């Protein structure tokens, strides 16, 4: 699934231009950092890809499908192929860590046994097995973030969208998470993540897209945090 | 199959989470559906009574005493009138014989009349009490008909009673349906509202609307269904002893009331089905509206 923005603007009521005339193309299997100051439009860009938002102007297409024209009934199936780590985690407060992750597979009617196996695997991957019976409110910010990452991994998506997935993590845990993301990317998954973390961007040298005030000012392969 | 298990589990979660509200909904639905059931049964009984009485209502039309009259043609003419359900013709001789039979030992008096004074006449039955008045008017306009005899007062009273009964039943029916619907609608709305954040998240991570909606719809359907079962229990508990009471005190009424247990059981099954359907429709409406509004992208 390639991601294509052509002439995309997003204006929030009454007149906040969060994104202005964005053109970009991301091929399947790429690893892309979205950087920029707070308020520059990073989350808005990612939320256009997941279709939480629709563009005010222009076209956002994923896998050739215009997100404005996609059939309502196809949206859930599209999202099952997208692993999403939201900036505010979006965990279900009434469910435990385990249930939060199992849910995405249950919604796809995966049999209980397979759900159990896969849930256990991804929880272990982010090192939270001992927290599995806790609810999100009982977890630290960093732990919640890792639950969100585990949930995004659960469906083995072909597109991984992460909004500052290391924002609440210390250096070591952040490195662990980045290892996971590099690994799934090596296996062919497209990864698009926003970040403020300079050392991660500088040490890995991937494609960097920089936003300033909602405008795309730099799109550089193998870039660093500061051009 | 797998999906169904997950959905049922989620529904149980919903019901347990809002059990106080659920209980209140159950009780309200139960009481309202009980009222609905009782008034419907009452009006069914009145209807039953009326049809039994109406079938005995007859209009007697006496023709003019004229030997040249073509009785056959008149009979056809009456038959073709709008309100006639059935009719029977009596010749003068038949009528006299009938009269003599009725008068028994006093029938000798009739012999003193000499010529049979009774003309050809027809006993006409209608379907409904309301039909009597227009039929009588139509008969009176026919030149061949000399006189029309019917139980005018009784007819008028019966049709008035029937109208009032069905109007009251209709009002109670609408009232119960509206209140039950509102309560179910509101409960499911609260259930949805308290989970609006979760619904958004579920949709975001790939759950279909149907998967998200079904537990809520089931919750509403089950609450109304169990409410209806409570109502049925109340009806059965009240109806059969009530019939017994009437049987002892007003035995005359017994054979014009619905006393067949089979009918009452079937009525209860119908009420339960109606409750479940009502619950389903209400919760389906509120759930689809709510989920639409929550999952709409900005
Ligand atoms: N739902 C919304 N309604 C109105 N304005 C919004 C909405 N979402 C975002 N904005 C505005 O759009 C602009 C871009 O927001 P966005 O969340 O994309 O920034 P960001 O780059 O992700 O910032 P951060 O690094 O702090 O997460 C901001 O000015 C924000 O106030
Ligand atoms: Mg953001």
Coordinates of C-alpha atoms and ligand atoms in Angstrom, one line a residue:
Chain A
X1 CA 0.0 0.0 0.0
X2 CA 1.6 3.2 -1.0
X3 CA 0.5 6.5 0.5
X4 CA -0.1 9.5 -1.6
X5 CA -0.9 13.1 -0.7
X6 CA -1.6 15.5 -3.5
X7 CA -2.4 19.1 -2.8
X8 CA -3.6 18.2 0.7
X9 CA -4.7 21.0 3.1
X10 CA -6.4 20.6 6.4
X11 CA -8.1 23.6 7.9
X12 CA -9.8 23.2 11.2
X13 CA -12.7 25.4 12.2
X14 CA -12.7 28.4 12.2
X15 CA -9.5 29.0 10.3
X16 CA -6.6 27.0 11.7
X17 CA -4.5 25.8 8.7
X18 CA -2.9 22.7 10.2
X19 CA -1.6 21.5 6.9
X20 CA -1.1 23.5 3.7
X21 CA -0.7 22.0 0.2
X22 CA 1.1 18.8 1.1
X23 CA 2.4 16.6 -1.7
X24 CA 4.2 13.4 -0.9
X25 CA 4.4 9.8 -1.8
X26 CA 5.5 6.9 0.4
X27 CA 6.1 3.5 -1.1
X28 CA 5.4 0.2 0.5
X29 CA 8.3 -0.8 2.8
X30 CA 9.7 2.7 3.4
X31 CA 10.6 4.0 6.8
X32 CA 9.7 7.7 7.3
X33 CA 10.2 10.1 10.1
X34 CA 7.8 13.1 10.3
X35 CA 9.5 15.9 12.3
X36 CA 8.6 19.4 13.1
X37 CA 7.9 21.7 16.1
X38 CA 4.9 21.2 18.2
X39 CA 1.8 22.3 16.3
X40 CA 3.5 21.9 13.0
X41 CA 0.9 19.4 11.8
X42 CA 2.5 16.0 12.3
X43 CA -0.4 14.3 14.1
X44 CA -2.8 15.9 11.6
X45 CA -0.8 14.3 8.7
X46 CA -0.9 10.9 10.4
X47 CA -4.6 11.1 11.2
X48 CA -5.3 11.8 7.6
X49 CA -3.7 8.5 6.7
X50 CA -5.8 6.6 9.2
X51 CA -8.9 8.5 8.0
X52 CA -9.7 9.9 11.4
X53 CA -9.6 13.2 9.5
X54 CA -10.6 14.0 5.9
X55 CA -8.7 16.7 3.9
X56 CA -10.2 20.1 3.4
X57 CA -8.6 20.2 0.0
X58 CA -6.7 17.7 -2.1
X59 CA -6.6 13.9 -2.1
X60 CA -5.2 11.4 0.4
X61 CA -5.0 8.0 -1.2
X62 CA -3.7 4.8 0.4
X63 CA -3.2 1.8 -1.8
X64 CA -4.8 3.8 -4.6
X65 CA -8.0 4.3 -2.6
X66 CA -9.2 7.9 -2.1
X67 CA -9.8 8.1 1.6
X68 CA -12.8 10.4 0.9
X69 CA -14.4 7.9 -1.4
X70 CA -13.7 4.7 0.4
X71 CA -16.8 2.6 1.2
X72 CA -17.9 2.9 4.8
X73 CA -18.0 -0.8 5.0
X74 CA -14.4 -1.1 3.8
X75 CA -13.0 1.2 6.5
X76 CA -12.7 -1.4 9.3
X77 CA -10.9 -3.8 6.9
X78 CA -8.5 -1.1 5.8
X79 CA -7.8 -0.2 9.4
X80 CA -7.0 -3.8 10.3
X81 CA -4.1 -3.5 8.0
X82 CA -2.9 -0.4 9.7
X83 CA -1.1 -0.6 13.0
X84 CA -1.8 2.7 14.9
X85 CA 0.0 4.1 17.9
X86 CA -1.8 7.3 18.6
X87 CA -0.1 10.2 20.5
X88 CA -2.7 9.8 23.3
X89 CA -2.6 6.0 23.1
X90 CA -6.3 5.5 22.6
X91 CA -6.5 2.5 24.9
X92 CA -10.0 1.3 26.1
X93 CA -10.1 2.3 29.8
X94 CA -12.5 -0.4 31.0
X95 CA -10.4 -3.2 29.6
X96 CA -7.1 -4.7 30.9
X97 CA -3.9 -4.6 29.0
X98 CA -4.5 -8.1 27.8
X99 CA -8.1 -7.4 26.7
X100 CA -7.1 -4.2 24.9
X101 CA -4.8 -6.1 22.7
X102 CA -6.9 -9.2 22.3
X103 CA -9.8 -7.0 21.2
X104 CA -8.4 -6.1 17.8
X105 CA -8.2 -9.8 16.9
X106 CA -11.5 -10.7 18.4
X107 CA -13.1 -8.0 16.3
X108 CA -11.8 -9.9 13.3
X109 CA -13.3 -13.2 14.7
X110 CA -9.9 -14.8 15.3
X111 CA -10.5 -17.9 17.4
X112 CA -9.7 -17.6 21.1
X113 CA -6.7 -19.8 21.1
X114 CA -4.9 -17.9 18.4
X115 CA -5.8 -14.6 20.0
X116 CA -4.3 -15.9 23.3
X117 CA -1.0 -16.9 21.5
X118 CA -0.6 -13.7 19.6
X119 CA -1.6 -11.5 22.5
X120 CA 1.0 -13.1 24.7
X121 CA 3.6 -12.8 22.0
X122 CA 3.2 -9.1 21.5
X123 CA 2.9 -8.3 25.2
X124 CA 6.1 -10.1 25.7
X125 CA 7.7 -8.2 22.9
X126 CA 7.1 -4.9 24.7
X127 CA 8.0 -6.4 28.1
X128 CA 4.6 -6.0 29.8
X129 CA 3.5 -9.5 30.5
X130 CA 3.5 -8.9 34.3
X131 CA 1.1 -5.9 33.7
X132 CA -1.4 -7.8 31.6
X133 CA -4.3 -7.8 34.1
X134 CA -4.0 -4.0 34.8
X135 CA -6.1 -1.3 33.3
X136 CA -4.6 1.6 31.5
X137 CA -5.3 4.0 34.4
X138 CA -3.0 1.8 36.6
X139 CA -0.1 2.1 34.2
X140 CA 2.6 4.7 33.7
X141 CA 2.7 6.8 30.5
X142 CA 5.5 4.8 29.1
X143 CA 3.7 1.5 29.9
X144 CA 0.6 2.7 28.2
X145 CA 2.6 3.7 25.2
X146 CA 4.0 0.2 25.0
X147 CA 0.6 -1.3 25.3
X148 CA -0.5 0.8 22.3
X149 CA 2.6 -0.4 20.4
X150 CA 1.8 -4.0 21.2
X151 CA -1.8 -3.5 20.1
X152 CA -0.6 -2.0 16.8
X153 CA 1.6 -5.0 16.2
X154 CA -1.0 -7.6 17.0
X155 CA -2.6 -7.7 13.5
X156 CA 0.7 -7.9 11.7
X157 CA -0.3 -4.8 9.7
X158 CA 1.4 -3.9 6.4
X159 CA 1.4 -0.2 7.4
X160 CA 2.5 1.0 10.9
X161 CA 1.6 4.6 11.9
X162 CA 3.1 5.8 15.1
X163 CA 2.7 9.3 16.6
X164 CA 5.7 9.9 18.8
X165 CA 5.9 6.3 19.9
X166 CA 8.9 6.9 22.1
X167 CA 7.7 10.2 23.5
X168 CA 7.2 8.9 27.0
X169 CA 10.1 6.4 27.1
X170 CA 13.5 6.5 28.6
X171 CA 16.6 6.0 26.3
X172 CA 16.8 2.2 26.8
X173 CA 13.1 1.5 26.4
X174 CA 13.0 3.8 23.4
X175 CA 15.8 1.9 21.8
X176 CA 14.0 -1.4 22.4
X177 CA 10.9 -0.1 20.7
X178 CA 12.9 1.3 17.8
X179 CA 14.5 -2.2 17.4
X180 CA 11.0 -3.6 17.0
X181 CA 10.0 -1.0 14.4
X182 CA 13.2 -1.5 12.4
X183 CA 12.6 -5.3 12.5
X184 CA 9.1 -5.1 11.2
X185 CA 10.2 -2.6 8.5
X186 CA 13.0 -5.0 7.5
X187 CA 10.2 -7.5 7.0
X188 CA 8.4 -5.2 4.5
X189 CA 6.1 -3.2 6.7
X190 CA 5.8 0.5 5.9
X191 CA 6.6 2.6 9.0
X192 CA 5.6 6.2 9.3
X193 CA 6.4 7.8 12.7
X194 CA 6.5 11.3 14.0
X195 CA 9.2 12.2 16.5
X196 CA 10.9 14.9 18.4
X197 CA 13.8 12.5 19.2
X198 CA 16.9 13.9 17.5
X199 CA 19.3 11.0 18.4
X200 CA 16.9 8.4 17.0
X201 CA 16.6 10.2 13.7
X202 CA 20.3 11.0 13.5
X203 CA 21.5 7.5 14.3
X204 CA 19.3 5.7 11.9
X205 CA 19.4 7.9 8.8
X206 CA 16.0 7.2 7.2
X207 CA 13.8 9.4 5.1
X208 CA 12.9 12.6 6.9
X209 CA 9.9 14.8 6.2
X210 CA 9.9 18.1 8.0
X211 CA 6.9 20.3 8.6
X212 CA 6.9 23.9 9.5
X213 CA 3.6 25.6 10.2
X214 CA 1.8 23.0 8.3
X215 CA 4.0 23.2 5.2
X216 CA 6.3 20.5 4.0
X217 CA 9.8 22.2 4.0
X218 CA 12.1 19.2 3.6
X219 CA 11.7 15.6 2.3
X220 CA 15.1 14.0 2.4
X221 CA 16.2 10.4 2.1
X222 CA 18.8 9.4 4.8
X223 CA 18.3 12.7 6.5
X224 CA 19.2 14.0 9.9
X225 CA 17.0 15.9 12.4
X226 CA 18.5 19.3 11.5
X227 CA 19.3 19.8 7.9
Chain B
X1 CA -19.5 -18.5 15.7
X2 CA -16.4 -17.1 17.2
X3 CA -17.7 -13.5 16.7
X4 CA -21.0 -14.4 18.3
X5 CA -19.2 -15.6 21.4
X6 CA -17.2 -12.4 21.7
X7 CA -20.3 -10.3 21.0
X8 CA -22.3 -12.1 23.7
X9 CA -19.5 -11.7 26.2
X10 CA -19.4 -7.9 25.4
X11 CA -23.2 -7.7 25.9
X12 CA -22.9 -9.4 29.3
X13 CA -20.3 -6.8 30.2
X14 CA -22.6 -4.0 29.2
X15 CA -25.5 -5.4 31.2
X16 CA -23.4 -6.0 34.3
X17 CA -21.8 -2.6 34.1
X18 CA -25.2 -0.8 34.0
X19 CA -27.2 -3.3 36.1
X20 CA -29.1 -0.7 38.2
X21 CA -30.2 1.2 35.1
X22 CA -31.0 -2.2 33.5
X23 CA -33.1 -3.2 36.4
X24 CA -35.1 0.0 36.3
X25 CA -35.6 -0.4 32.6
X26 CA -36.7 -3.9 33.0
X27 CA -39.3 -2.9 35.7
X28 CA -40.6 0.0 33.7
X29 CA -40.8 -2.0 30.5
X30 CA -42.5 -4.8 32.5
X31 CA -45.2 -2.5 34.0
X32 CA -45.9 -0.7 30.7
X33 CA -46.2 -3.9 28.7
X34 CA -48.4 -5.3 31.5
X35 CA -50.7 -2.3 31.1
X36 CA -50.6 -2.8 27.4
X37 CA -51.4 -6.5 27.7
X38 CA -54.2 -6.0 30.1
X39 CA -55.9 -3.3 28.2
X40 CA -55.5 -5.3 25.0
X41 CA -57.0 -8.3 26.6
X42 CA -59.8 -6.3 28.0
X43 CA -60.7 -4.8 24.7
X44 CA -60.4 -8.2 23.1
X45 CA -62.9 -9.5 25.6
X46 CA -65.3 -6.6 24.8
X47 CA -64.8 -7.3 21.1
X48 CA -65.6 -10.9 21.7
X49 CA -68.7 -10.1 23.7
X50 CA -69.9 -7.7 21.0
X51 CA -69.4 -10.1 18.1
X52 CA -71.3 -12.7 20.1
X53 CA -74.1 -10.2 20.7
X54 CA -74.0 -8.7 17.3
X55 CA -74.4 -12.0 15.6
X56 CA -77.7 -12.3 17.5
X57 CA -78.8 -8.9 16.3
X58 CA -81.3 -9.1 13.6
X59 CA -83.4 -6.7 11.6
X60 CA -86.9 -7.9 10.7
X61 CA -88.3 -6.4 7.5
X62 CA -92.0 -6.9 6.7
X63 CA -93.2 -6.5 3.2
X64 CA -96.5 -4.9 2.1
X65 CA -99.4 -7.3 2.1
X66 CA -99.9 -7.7 -1.7
X67 CA -100.4 -11.0 -3.5
X68 CA -99.0 -9.7 -6.7
X69 CA -95.7 -8.9 -5.2
X70 CA -92.7 -10.7 -6.6
X71 CA -91.1 -11.9 -3.4
X72 CA -88.2 -13.5 -5.2
X73 CA -87.2 -10.1 -6.7
X74 CA -87.6 -8.3 -3.4
X75 CA -85.4 -10.9 -1.7
X76 CA -82.7 -10.4 -4.3
X77 CA -83.0 -6.6 -3.9
X78 CA -82.5 -6.8 -0.1
X79 CA -79.7 -9.3 -0.5
X80 CA -77.8 -6.8 -2.7
X81 CA -77.9 -4.1 0.0
X82 CA -74.5 -3.1 1.4
X83 CA -74.7 -4.2 5.0
X84 CA -76.5 -7.6 4.7
X85 CA -74.4 -10.4 6.1
X86 CA -77.1 -13.1 5.7
X87 CA -80.8 -13.3 5.5
X88 CA -83.6 -15.7 5.8
X89 CA -87.1 -15.5 4.3
X90 CA -90.3 -16.4 6.1
X91 CA -93.5 -17.0 4.2
X92 CA -96.8 -15.9 5.9
X93 CA -97.5 -19.5 6.7
X94 CA -94.1 -20.2 8.2
X95 CA -94.4 -17.0 10.3
X96 CA -97.8 -18.0 11.6
X97 CA -96.6 -21.4 12.5
X98 CA -93.6 -19.9 14.4
X99 CA -95.9 -17.5 16.2
X100 CA -98.3 -20.3 17.2
X101 CA -95.4 -22.3 18.5
X102 CA -94.2 -19.4 20.6
X103 CA -97.6 -18.7 22.0
X104 CA -98.2 -22.4 22.9
X105 CA -101.6 -22.8 24.6
X106 CA -102.7 -19.4 23.7
X107 CA -102.4 -20.0 20.0
X108 CA -106.1 -20.5 19.7
X109 CA -106.5 -16.8 19.8
X110 CA -104.8 -16.6 16.5
X111 CA -107.4 -18.6 14.8
X112 CA -109.8 -15.9 15.6
X113 CA -108.0 -13.6 13.2
X114 CA -109.3 -15.5 10.2
X115 CA -107.0 -14.6 7.4
X116 CA -103.3 -14.9 8.1
X117 CA -102.4 -11.2 8.7
X118 CA -98.6 -11.7 8.6
X119 CA -96.9 -10.7 5.3
X120 CA -93.8 -12.2 3.8
X121 CA -90.9 -11.1 6.0
X122 CA -87.1 -11.4 6.2
X123 CA -84.8 -11.8 9.1
X124 CA -81.5 -10.0 8.2
X125 CA -78.2 -10.3 10.0
X126 CA -75.4 -7.8 9.9
X127 CA -71.7 -8.1 10.8
X128 CA -71.4 -5.1 13.0
X129 CA -73.8 -3.2 15.3
X130 CA -73.0 0.0 13.4
X131 CA -74.4 -1.5 10.2
X132 CA -77.9 -1.7 11.6
X133 CA -78.8 1.9 11.3
X134 CA -77.9 2.4 7.6
X135 CA -79.5 -0.9 6.8
X136 CA -82.7 0.1 8.4
X137 CA -82.7 3.4 6.5
X138 CA -82.1 1.6 3.2
X139 CA -84.9 -0.9 3.9
X140 CA -87.3 1.9 4.8
X141 CA -86.8 3.5 1.5
X142 CA -87.9 0.5 -0.4
X143 CA -91.6 0.8 -1.4
X144 CA -92.1 -3.0 -1.1
X145 CA -91.2 -2.8 2.6
X146 CA -94.0 -1.8 5.0
X147 CA -92.3 -2.0 8.3
X148 CA -88.9 -2.6 9.8
X149 CA -88.4 -3.9 13.4
X150 CA -85.1 -3.9 15.2
X151 CA -83.6 -3.4 18.6
X152 CA -82.6 0.2 18.1
X153 CA -81.5 1.1 21.6
X154 CA -79.5 -2.0 22.2
X155 CA -77.7 -1.5 18.9
X156 CA -76.8 2.1 19.6
X157 CA -75.5 1.3 23.1
X158 CA -73.4 -1.6 21.9
X159 CA -71.8 0.3 19.1
X160 CA -71.0 3.2 21.4
X161 CA -69.5 0.8 24.0
X162 CA -67.4 -0.8 21.3
X163 CA -66.1 2.5 20.0
X164 CA -65.1 3.7 23.5
X165 CA -63.5 0.4 24.3
X166 CA -61.4 0.3 21.2
X167 CA -60.5 4.0 21.7
X168 CA -59.3 3.4 25.3
X169 CA -57.4 0.4 24.2
X170 CA -55.7 2.3 21.4
X171 CA -54.7 5.2 23.7
X172 CA -53.3 2.7 26.3
X173 CA -51.5 0.9 23.5
X174 CA -49.8 4.0 22.2
X175 CA -49.0 5.2 25.6
X176 CA -47.4 2.0 26.7
X177 CA -45.5 1.6 23.4
X178 CA -44.2 5.2 23.6
X179 CA -43.1 4.9 27.3
X180 CA -41.5 1.5 26.8
X181 CA -39.7 2.8 23.7
X182 CA -38.5 6.0 25.4
X183 CA -37.1 4.1 28.4
X184 CA -35.3 1.5 26.3
X185 CA -34.0 4.2 24.0
X186 CA -32.8 6.3 26.9
X187 CA -31.1 3.4 28.7
X188 CA -29.2 2.3 25.6
X189 CA -28.3 5.9 24.9
X190 CA -26.8 6.2 28.4
X191 CA -25.0 2.9 27.9
X192 CA -23.6 4.2 24.6
X193 CA -22.7 7.6 25.9
X194 CA -20.7 6.2 28.8
X195 CA -18.7 4.2 26.2
X196 CA -18.5 6.8 23.4
X197 CA -14.7 6.9 23.8
X198 CA -14.4 3.2 23.5
X199 CA -16.7 3.0 20.5
X200 CA -14.4 5.5 18.7
X201 CA -11.3 3.5 19.6
X202 CA -12.9 0.2 18.6
X203 CA -13.7 1.6 15.2
X204 CA -10.2 3.0 14.9
X205 CA -8.6 -0.3 15.4
X206 CA -10.7 -2.1 12.9
X207 CA -13.9 -3.3 14.5
X208 CA -16.9 -3.1 12.1
X209 CA -19.9 -1.1 13.1
X210 CA -22.0 -4.2 13.3
X211 CA -19.5 -5.8 15.8
X212 CA -19.6 -2.6 17.9
X213 CA -23.3 -2.2 17.7
X214 CA -24.6 -5.7 18.3
X215 CA -24.0 -5.9 22.0
X216 CA -25.8 -2.7 22.6
X217 CA -28.7 -3.7 20.3
X218 CA -28.9 -7.1 22.1
X219 CA -28.9 -5.3 25.5
X220 CA -31.9 -3.2 24.5
X221 CA -33.7 -6.2 22.9
X222 CA -33.1 -8.4 26.0
X223 CA -34.2 -5.7 28.5
X224 CA -37.5 -5.2 26.6
X225 CA -38.0 -9.0 26.1
X226 CA -37.5 -9.8 29.8
X227 CA -39.7 -6.8 30.6
X228 CA -42.4 -8.4 28.4
X229 CA -41.9 -11.8 30.2
X230 CA -42.5 -10.1 33.5
X231 CA -45.6 -8.5 32.0
X232 CA -46.8 -11.9 30.9
X233 CA -46.2 -13.4 34.3
X234 CA -48.3 -10.5 35.7
X235 CA -51.1 -11.1 33.2
X236 CA -51.3 -14.8 33.8
X237 CA -51.2 -14.2 37.5
X238 CA -54.1 -11.8 37.3
X239 CA -56.2 -13.1 34.4
X240 CA -57.0 -16.7 35.4
X241 CA -58.0 -15.8 39.0
X242 CA -60.0 -12.9 37.6
X243 CA -61.9 -15.3 35.3
X244 CA -62.5 -17.6 38.2
X245 CA -63.9 -14.7 40.2
X246 CA -66.3 -13.8 37.4
X247 CA -67.3 -17.4 37.0
X248 CA -68.4 -17.5 40.6
X249 CA -70.1 -14.2 40.8
X250 CA -71.4 -13.5 37.4
X251 CA -71.8 -16.9 35.7
X252 CA -73.8 -15.3 32.9
X253 CA -70.7 -13.5 31.6
X254 CA -68.5 -16.6 31.6
X255 CA -69.5 -17.8 28.1
X256 CA -68.9 -14.5 26.5
X257 CA -65.4 -14.0 28.0
X258 CA -62.2 -15.4 26.6
X259 CA -61.5 -18.2 29.1
X260 CA -59.5 -20.5 26.9
X261 CA -56.1 -20.9 28.5
X262 CA -54.6 -21.6 25.1
X263 CA -55.6 -18.2 23.8
X264 CA -54.1 -16.4 26.8
X265 CA -50.8 -18.3 26.5
X266 CA -50.7 -17.5 22.8
X267 CA -51.4 -13.9 23.7
X268 CA -48.5 -13.8 26.1
X269 CA -46.1 -15.3 23.5
X270 CA -47.3 -12.5 21.1
X271 CA -46.7 -9.9 23.8
X272 CA -43.1 -11.3 24.5
X273 CA -42.4 -11.2 20.8
X274 CA -43.8 -7.7 20.6
X275 CA -41.6 -6.5 23.5
X276 CA -38.5 -8.0 22.0
X277 CA -39.3 -6.4 18.6
X278 CA -39.9 -3.0 20.2
X279 CA -36.6 -3.3 22.1
X280 CA -34.8 -4.2 19.0
X281 CA -36.2 -1.4 16.9
X282 CA -35.5 1.2 19.6
X283 CA -32.0 0.2 20.4
X284 CA -31.2 -0.3 16.7
X285 CA -32.3 3.2 16.0
X286 CA -30.3 4.8 18.9
X287 CA -27.2 2.7 18.3
X288 CA -27.0 3.3 14.6
X289 CA -27.5 7.0 15.1
X290 CA -25.0 7.2 17.9
X291 CA -22.3 5.2 16.1
X292 CA -22.7 7.2 12.9
X293 CA -22.1 10.4 14.8
X294 CA -19.1 9.1 16.6
X295 CA -17.3 7.4 13.7
X296 CA -17.7 10.3 11.3
X297 CA -14.3 11.7 10.5
X298 CA -13.7 15.4 11.0
Ligands
LIG1 N1 -9.3 18.8 16.1 C1 -8.7 19.9 16.0 N2 -9.5 21.1 16.0 C2 -8.9 22.3 15.8 N3 -7.6 22.4 15.7 C3 -6.8 21.4 15.7 C4 -7.3 20.1 15.8 N4 -6.3 19.2 15.8 C5 -5.2 19.9 15.6 N5 -5.5 21.2 15.5 C6 -4.5 22.3 15.3 O1 -3.8 22.0 14.2 C7 -2.4 22.3 14.4 C8 -1.5 21.1 14.2 O2 -1.8 20.2 15.2 P1 -1.1 18.8 15.3 O3 -1.7 18.0 16.4 O4 -1.0 18.2 13.9 O5 0.4 19.2 15.7 P2 1.7 18.3 16.0 O6 2.7 18.6 15.0 O7 1.3 16.9 16.1 O8 2.1 18.8 17.4 P3 2.8 18.0 18.6 O9 4.2 17.8 18.3 O10 2.5 18.9 19.8 O11 2.0 16.7 18.7 C9 -2.3 22.9 15.8 O12 -2.3 24.3 15.7 C10 -3.6 22.4 16.5 O13 -4.0 23.4 17.4
LIG2 MG1 1.1 15.5 17.6

